[in-house]
Steps between C-alpha positions, in 0.01 A plus 500: 500500500635844410577722801230753408221242481286437808299183533176683580442875511200628694374835374340668800622516859173525687329237711400286200840512330692432820270210589558338161874564532507335842328188369738469207804551722376228735476267200866561420478761224718808455276805518540872440220738596484827307319752715377825351535859608386635836243717324328199337142416595556242772201308631733314738555820699137609521289190561284399796697192601210255515532123489142452392275226369147637532355578160798372302385282212125490555463469122843349429550168684866470396574840653309406816714187537825683422421764762396240758832320449686829549318589821571152641869530412557838665597388854782276378607755240528778759729274705707441188544874447619542859750220443643655182497868582425536869193716436169441678222599258248526788265237358168458678230256393243524776208551261356799319172682449336673206279770658193642325274793576260398220307173535460460122877512454542251786260253338673533163842434651367204698375354170853540360637307796249221447633456145855511632414232755349285224840513326703428813278257689616435854815709446303822553240600757346837577237656719245772432429704811231761559589838641335418833689170526826676423446771759466231766848362425701789348566780751441852372323411177279778368119494464520558124659158436231286336706180518818330391647184361779324681766246403745350747763466225560869428780715634766757417870580491710814513551557124816710532657238724396238246675691223815529714484132594474391138791720398708358782409142414583544131835651588573231760447229240744661257258695284594839362266802527591798283327824594424768242503244218195591295454275196358682199510223244525120487620361165504126428826376349508255215609167643385580854535758772407866521663840475380742766527873440541692827420867529824695500729198532514312173395139452561163654421143409292244688420137431152518652284788619202522731293818475386594851505877463135568582372799307841524337444163331244626248736615226752222560228234488383630164856479365504129583162425348294471818134598481460632854477876541512592866323813620524713816231515766546762768453421865522767768595461864518683829729419789451635848727580786616205706257406773560288806177301498467226240205473265296197603487351149657519153297599196579540132454878522615582855805342657748591767857458385744338737658837589164628632355725227162433341497451123174577321440416134307287255418748224508426128512758221589501132713812495763409246853546626401773746596370845418819690266480795170690484320692775163339427632145527701586811182633660304190399768273650494691827120486518502125437759440771305704754176323405663165576699610806365834635796538739722569197336843470748626760810354333717725283579416138871553438540380141294443187600364163381345178656197336433315175401135497606284207187364332467257211196541271297245701661562839659155531872412495691426182771233489605460138779379275567703185375271221751619241797571727599206723654611825278806551233503771239747622390505865252761613226525760343743746516272809876492518521489880252215547655294221866538605540140626372356171719729290804393703431126472255347253534776243876447484435132427264606219761735350756220514255249350560256784294183543219565741486872423150647525274514198454874444315481170203690646732797557654502154529819300321350200162568661539862391555404137136395461274740308271552801779541757458790738 
């Protein structure tokens, strides 16, 4: 092998790219991770940190099973990260709630969970609780809460610690992470391999490439003949001052981070590449939080931000091989935190084509080549 040829080059140094890199390193591959510029749109630095199963795959059984496998694998994976990099990602999996102030929305979501349960069988259970039942068991819950669903499998991590832990693990296993290495073009080479053009620093060659660059993958994926065109979806968040008392429960929109602050989020907006927060959404988030836990009305908000999720046309992950360019792969999803253990284990087996690797046909990119694809 020529000195300038890496075995596998990961384009994208966020949670997804680092997870894939970790899995490939553990399987014995040589891996280089090309991370972009600090100013890039980075979902890994602005997400909510949930390890969440509720609602995932209600209409996509393969996604429901993939997510269930990931949630089950998280405890052992968090121990693995501590072993490699010495970082505690603050994983908790004591169960989570989806709170509703509208009974119609609660019933609709409960119907989603029934379909999800049909796909997962005895591997998934949930409860639907009325507002009155909740107020008997959840201290401080507000009178506007109409009800909630609950799953004992849900939890969260500290996402910035997770990012640091993955970087440390990749480095500990001999992987290379190059910061400020923004790839602008991927060109297949006759006979195999790829030339990568880097902004401001010439080109380099790679035997295999895995596109994990989130919103930055769109142009590169097109160059390799993939059909997927990712799009941004803006989510906005508030974070409060640190408070001594712990919230009694975790929800998908209100959680207390391990350092003590309350994180409030859950919004979705098609705003293009505008990741700025908006006063109206910030106000709506604050009202929702106070409706669920009225005591939060007296807690100060210290930060607010918007961040862009990475969405495929149908919202489900893509794991694809370039049909005309062997050695090129596309990996993209919007549940990067939840799916970390699968990306660092089974997905690496799939990339390597190992016996026993998962069948990921339901996540293939070709679904977007159909005339009626979204």
